[in-house]
């Protein structure tokens, strides 16, 4: 009887040097029409054995921090969907947006999953299979960048910094400054100051990030 056990490991949980493959880039920006509706990713087999992979695309819904929900979608065409990569070699993956015209930016994940080799699946074994998901943002033209940063009190009366994307574009948090008023005093922080606290670098429209602001207020 086959007893192949598969364990999927998230990228954040494992050092890069133990992964069977690398995916680059981890973040891509694309348009909802025209030439810029097509993007490319590169998968490199860093192991010493052939690497069978499957590439899928899912739609990403996220409203608060990084609490995301992934759903099946027909918006993206992926080619090739499956491929065998020789040791030390790379494979280019084409991803094309074929969905409807958008009113605001939305996000997807392009997920590369390692598949078991046929020789391994025929035997009783335990095999570690890896899965990596890159971010893909799809935006229409003429989107508006707009966000609000503020200090609010949580349920325990602890001051929190909340950043909300109120526009129609993706907000790149590392390119912004954060101006708030607290205790009647105006304060401003840059990315280097807030980066250690924030669990993400991008906000899609209507997404909020909220973190404990005490380390910032005591600087």
Tab-separated table of C-alpha atoms in Angstrom:
chain	number	residue	atom	x	y	z
A	1	UNK	CA	0.000	0.000	0.000
A	2	UNK	CA	1.269	3.453	-0.848
A	3	UNK	CA	2.061	5.568	2.167
A	4	UNK	CA	3.316	8.804	0.671
A	5	UNK	CA	2.975	11.631	3.178
A	6	UNK	CA	3.110	15.179	1.871
A	7	UNK	CA	3.932	18.211	3.965
A	8	UNK	CA	3.505	21.704	2.512
A	9	UNK	CA	5.748	24.325	4.101
A	10	UNK	CA	5.161	28.057	3.847
A	11	UNK	CA	8.024	30.195	2.610
A	12	UNK	CA	8.160	32.245	5.805
A	13	UNK	CA	8.665	29.121	7.888
A	14	UNK	CA	11.756	27.789	6.164
A	15	UNK	CA	15.218	29.204	5.413
A	16	UNK	CA	15.774	29.834	1.713
A	17	UNK	CA	18.690	27.395	1.531
A	18	UNK	CA	16.519	24.383	2.400
A	19	UNK	CA	13.880	25.016	-0.269
A	20	UNK	CA	13.807	22.752	-3.320
A	21	UNK	CA	13.226	25.725	-5.632
A	22	UNK	CA	13.193	29.499	-5.818
A	23	UNK	CA	10.440	31.722	-7.220
A	24	UNK	CA	11.283	35.185	-8.567
A	25	UNK	CA	10.005	37.810	-8.241
A	26	UNK	CA	7.833	37.420	-5.174
A	27	UNK	CA	5.775	40.530	-6.072
A	28	UNK	CA	4.588	41.628	-9.517
A	29	UNK	CA	2.414	44.496	-10.764
A	30	UNK	CA	0.297	44.112	-13.887
A	31	UNK	CA	-2.455	45.889	-15.833
A	32	UNK	CA	-5.983	44.694	-16.567
A	33	UNK	CA	-5.573	45.087	-20.351
A	34	UNK	CA	-3.004	45.563	-23.090
A	35	UNK	CA	0.625	44.467	-23.171
A	36	UNK	CA	1.082	45.023	-19.452
A	37	UNK	CA	-1.590	42.422	-18.678
A	38	UNK	CA	1.096	39.741	-19.133
A	39	UNK	CA	3.819	39.109	-16.565
A	40	UNK	CA	6.497	36.468	-16.073
A	41	UNK	CA	7.852	34.587	-13.080
A	42	UNK	CA	10.963	32.405	-12.947
A	43	UNK	CA	11.198	29.116	-11.055
A	44	UNK	CA	14.702	27.777	-10.402
A	45	UNK	CA	15.388	24.203	-9.337
A	46	UNK	CA	18.026	24.530	-6.607
A	47	UNK	CA	18.048	20.800	-5.808
A	48	UNK	CA	20.104	17.940	-7.240
A	49	UNK	CA	17.115	16.041	-8.658
A	50	UNK	CA	14.460	16.815	-11.288
A	51	UNK	CA	11.693	19.088	-9.984
A	52	UNK	CA	8.075	18.544	-11.088
A	53	UNK	CA	5.906	21.585	-10.300
A	54	UNK	CA	2.342	22.765	-10.729
A	55	UNK	CA	1.479	26.465	-11.074
A	56	UNK	CA	-1.953	27.790	-10.135
A	57	UNK	CA	-3.455	31.250	-9.658
A	58	UNK	CA	-6.014	32.236	-7.034
A	59	UNK	CA	-7.767	35.469	-6.149
A	60	UNK	CA	-6.789	37.052	-2.856
A	61	UNK	CA	-9.266	38.812	-0.551
A	62	UNK	CA	-7.828	40.716	2.392
A	63	UNK	CA	-9.367	43.464	4.536
A	64	UNK	CA	-7.448	43.531	7.828
A	65	UNK	CA	-3.698	43.051	8.222
A	66	UNK	CA	-2.648	39.849	6.404
A	67	UNK	CA	-5.814	37.857	7.109
A	68	UNK	CA	-6.324	36.698	3.539
A	69	UNK	CA	-8.815	34.366	1.887
A	70	UNK	CA	-7.881	32.638	-1.373
A	71	UNK	CA	-10.511	31.660	-3.939
A	72	UNK	CA	-10.402	29.908	-7.293
A	73	UNK	CA	-10.458	32.246	-10.283
A	74	UNK	CA	-10.600	32.200	-14.077
A	75	UNK	CA	-9.102	35.694	-14.291
A	76	UNK	CA	-5.546	34.478	-14.906
A	77	UNK	CA	-4.112	32.200	-17.583
A	78	UNK	CA	-0.948	30.370	-16.497
A	79	UNK	CA	1.488	28.675	-18.894
A	80	UNK	CA	2.855	26.110	-18.476
A	81	UNK	CA	0.567	24.852	-15.687
A	82	UNK	CA	2.881	21.884	-15.048
A	83	UNK	CA	6.520	21.331	-15.945
A	84	UNK	CA	9.542	19.224	-15.006
A	85	UNK	CA	12.648	21.346	-14.300
A	86	UNK	CA	16.103	19.767	-14.486
A	87	UNK	CA	18.544	20.263	-11.568
A	88	UNK	CA	20.083	23.742	-11.600
A	89	UNK	CA	17.821	24.926	-14.431
A	90	UNK	CA	15.079	27.557	-14.548
A	91	UNK	CA	11.631	27.750	-16.115
A	92	UNK	CA	9.803	30.930	-17.113
A	93	UNK	CA	6.109	31.025	-16.147
A	94	UNK	CA	3.767	33.261	-18.155
A	95	UNK	CA	0.771	34.737	-16.323
A	96	UNK	CA	-1.813	36.700	-18.311
A	97	UNK	CA	-4.835	38.551	-16.952
A	98	UNK	CA	-7.930	37.656	-19.015
A	99	UNK	CA	-10.665	38.868	-16.653
A	100	UNK	CA	-12.985	41.853	-16.826
A	101	UNK	CA	-11.852	45.472	-16.723
A	102	UNK	CA	-11.384	46.567	-13.117
A	103	UNK	CA	-12.483	49.704	-11.282
A	104	UNK	CA	-9.721	49.425	-8.678
A	105	UNK	CA	-6.613	47.354	-8.016
A	106	UNK	CA	-7.019	43.757	-6.832
A	107	UNK	CA	-4.571	41.083	-5.728
A	108	UNK	CA	-3.901	37.465	-6.621
A	109	UNK	CA	-1.443	34.769	-5.663
A	110	UNK	CA	0.557	32.744	-8.156
A	111	UNK	CA	1.272	29.497	-6.323
A	112	UNK	CA	4.069	27.121	-7.323
A	113	UNK	CA	3.685	23.660	-5.774
A	114	UNK	CA	6.256	20.891	-5.869
A	115	UNK	CA	4.801	17.579	-7.064
A	116	UNK	CA	6.042	14.119	-6.011
A	117	UNK	CA	8.314	12.303	-8.440
A	118	UNK	CA	6.740	9.145	-9.860
A	119	UNK	CA	9.551	6.999	-8.464
A	120	UNK	CA	8.828	8.368	-4.975
A	121	UNK	CA	5.064	7.967	-5.175
A	122	UNK	CA	5.435	4.256	-5.967
A	123	UNK	CA	7.151	3.528	-2.655
A	124	UNK	CA	6.352	3.919	1.018
A	125	UNK	CA	8.062	7.172	1.958
A	126	UNK	CA	7.752	10.519	3.647
A	127	UNK	CA	8.489	13.399	1.295
A	128	UNK	CA	8.642	17.116	2.016
A	129	UNK	CA	6.927	19.045	-0.761
A	130	UNK	CA	7.194	22.817	-0.910
A	131	UNK	CA	4.717	25.476	-1.966
A	132	UNK	CA	5.491	29.151	-2.556
A	133	UNK	CA	2.957	31.873	-3.364
A	134	UNK	CA	3.954	35.138	-5.048
A	135	UNK	CA	1.799	38.268	-4.998
A	136	UNK	CA	0.349	39.644	-8.224
A	137	UNK	CA	-1.452	43.002	-8.231
A	138	UNK	CA	-3.733	43.840	-11.174
A	139	UNK	CA	-4.584	47.528	-11.629
A	140	UNK	CA	-6.621	49.521	-14.161
A	141	UNK	CA	-5.196	52.785	-15.538
A	142	UNK	CA	-5.633	56.098	-13.727
A	143	UNK	CA	-6.054	54.641	-10.245
A	144	UNK	CA	-5.870	57.043	-7.302
A	145	UNK	CA	-3.403	56.637	-4.451
A	146	UNK	CA	-5.026	57.682	-1.179
A	147	UNK	CA	-4.613	56.487	2.387
A	148	UNK	CA	-5.336	57.559	5.958
A	149	UNK	CA	-3.099	57.031	8.985
A	150	UNK	CA	-4.455	57.578	12.483
A	151	UNK	CA	-4.065	56.621	16.128
A	152	UNK	CA	-7.006	54.744	17.645
A	153	UNK	CA	-7.551	52.961	20.946
A	154	UNK	CA	-8.146	49.206	20.914
A	155	UNK	CA	-10.462	47.360	23.308
A	156	UNK	CA	-7.800	47.522	26.023
A	157	UNK	CA	-7.302	51.280	25.509
A	158	UNK	CA	-3.883	50.660	23.957
A	159	UNK	CA	-3.024	53.191	21.225
A	160	UNK	CA	-2.798	51.570	17.798
A	161	UNK	CA	-1.563	52.923	14.496
A	162	UNK	CA	-4.107	52.171	11.774
A	163	UNK	CA	-3.342	52.714	8.096
A	164	UNK	CA	-6.235	52.359	5.639
A	165	UNK	CA	-6.105	52.356	1.853
A	166	UNK	CA	-9.005	54.636	0.888
A	167	UNK	CA	-8.038	54.942	-2.773
A	168	UNK	CA	-8.208	52.681	-5.833
A	169	UNK	CA	-4.514	51.803	-6.229
A	170	UNK	CA	-2.135	49.561	-4.317
A	171	UNK	CA	-0.383	51.466	-1.524
A	172	UNK	CA	3.321	50.644	-1.247
A	173	UNK	CA	3.902	51.277	2.433
A	174	UNK	CA	7.678	51.641	2.110
A	175	UNK	CA	7.190	54.761	-0.034
A	176	UNK	CA	4.914	56.652	2.374
A	177	UNK	CA	5.134	58.718	5.537
A	178	UNK	CA	2.588	58.469	8.331
A	179	UNK	CA	1.241	61.644	9.914
A	180	UNK	CA	-0.980	61.428	12.987
A	181	UNK	CA	-2.146	63.518	15.920
A	182	UNK	CA	-1.908	62.130	19.447
A	183	UNK	CA	-2.480	63.992	22.690
A	184	UNK	CA	-2.787	67.237	20.781
A	185	UNK	CA	0.659	66.748	19.232
A	186	UNK	CA	1.380	66.190	15.526
A	187	UNK	CA	3.682	63.250	14.814
A	188	UNK	CA	5.201	61.815	11.655
A	189	UNK	CA	6.943	58.492	11.038
A	190	UNK	CA	8.758	57.097	8.015
A	191	UNK	CA	8.949	53.526	6.729
A	192	UNK	CA	12.126	52.712	8.640
A	193	UNK	CA	10.326	53.509	11.890
A	194	UNK	CA	7.120	51.568	11.211
A	195	UNK	CA	8.580	48.626	9.264
A	196	UNK	CA	9.460	46.541	12.369
A	197	UNK	CA	5.808	46.716	13.462
A	198	UNK	CA	3.890	46.187	10.224
A	199	UNK	CA	3.146	42.638	9.014
A	200	UNK	CA	3.011	43.660	5.347
A	201	UNK	CA	4.406	46.052	2.746
A	202	UNK	CA	1.355	46.546	0.508
A	203	UNK	CA	-2.271	47.531	1.032
A	204	UNK	CA	-4.976	46.909	-1.566
A	205	UNK	CA	-8.042	49.182	-1.694
A	206	UNK	CA	-10.145	49.009	1.507
A	207	UNK	CA	-7.446	47.060	3.357
A	208	UNK	CA	-6.291	48.261	6.783
A	209	UNK	CA	-3.176	47.540	8.791
A	210	UNK	CA	-3.293	48.022	12.544
A	211	UNK	CA	-0.429	47.623	15.018
A	212	UNK	CA	0.458	48.629	18.572
A	213	UNK	CA	1.716	52.218	18.370
A	214	UNK	CA	3.362	52.401	21.794
A	215	UNK	CA	6.894	51.757	20.447
A	216	UNK	CA	6.413	54.703	18.084
A	217	UNK	CA	4.889	57.038	20.654
A	218	UNK	CA	7.782	56.499	23.057
A	219	UNK	CA	10.525	57.231	20.521
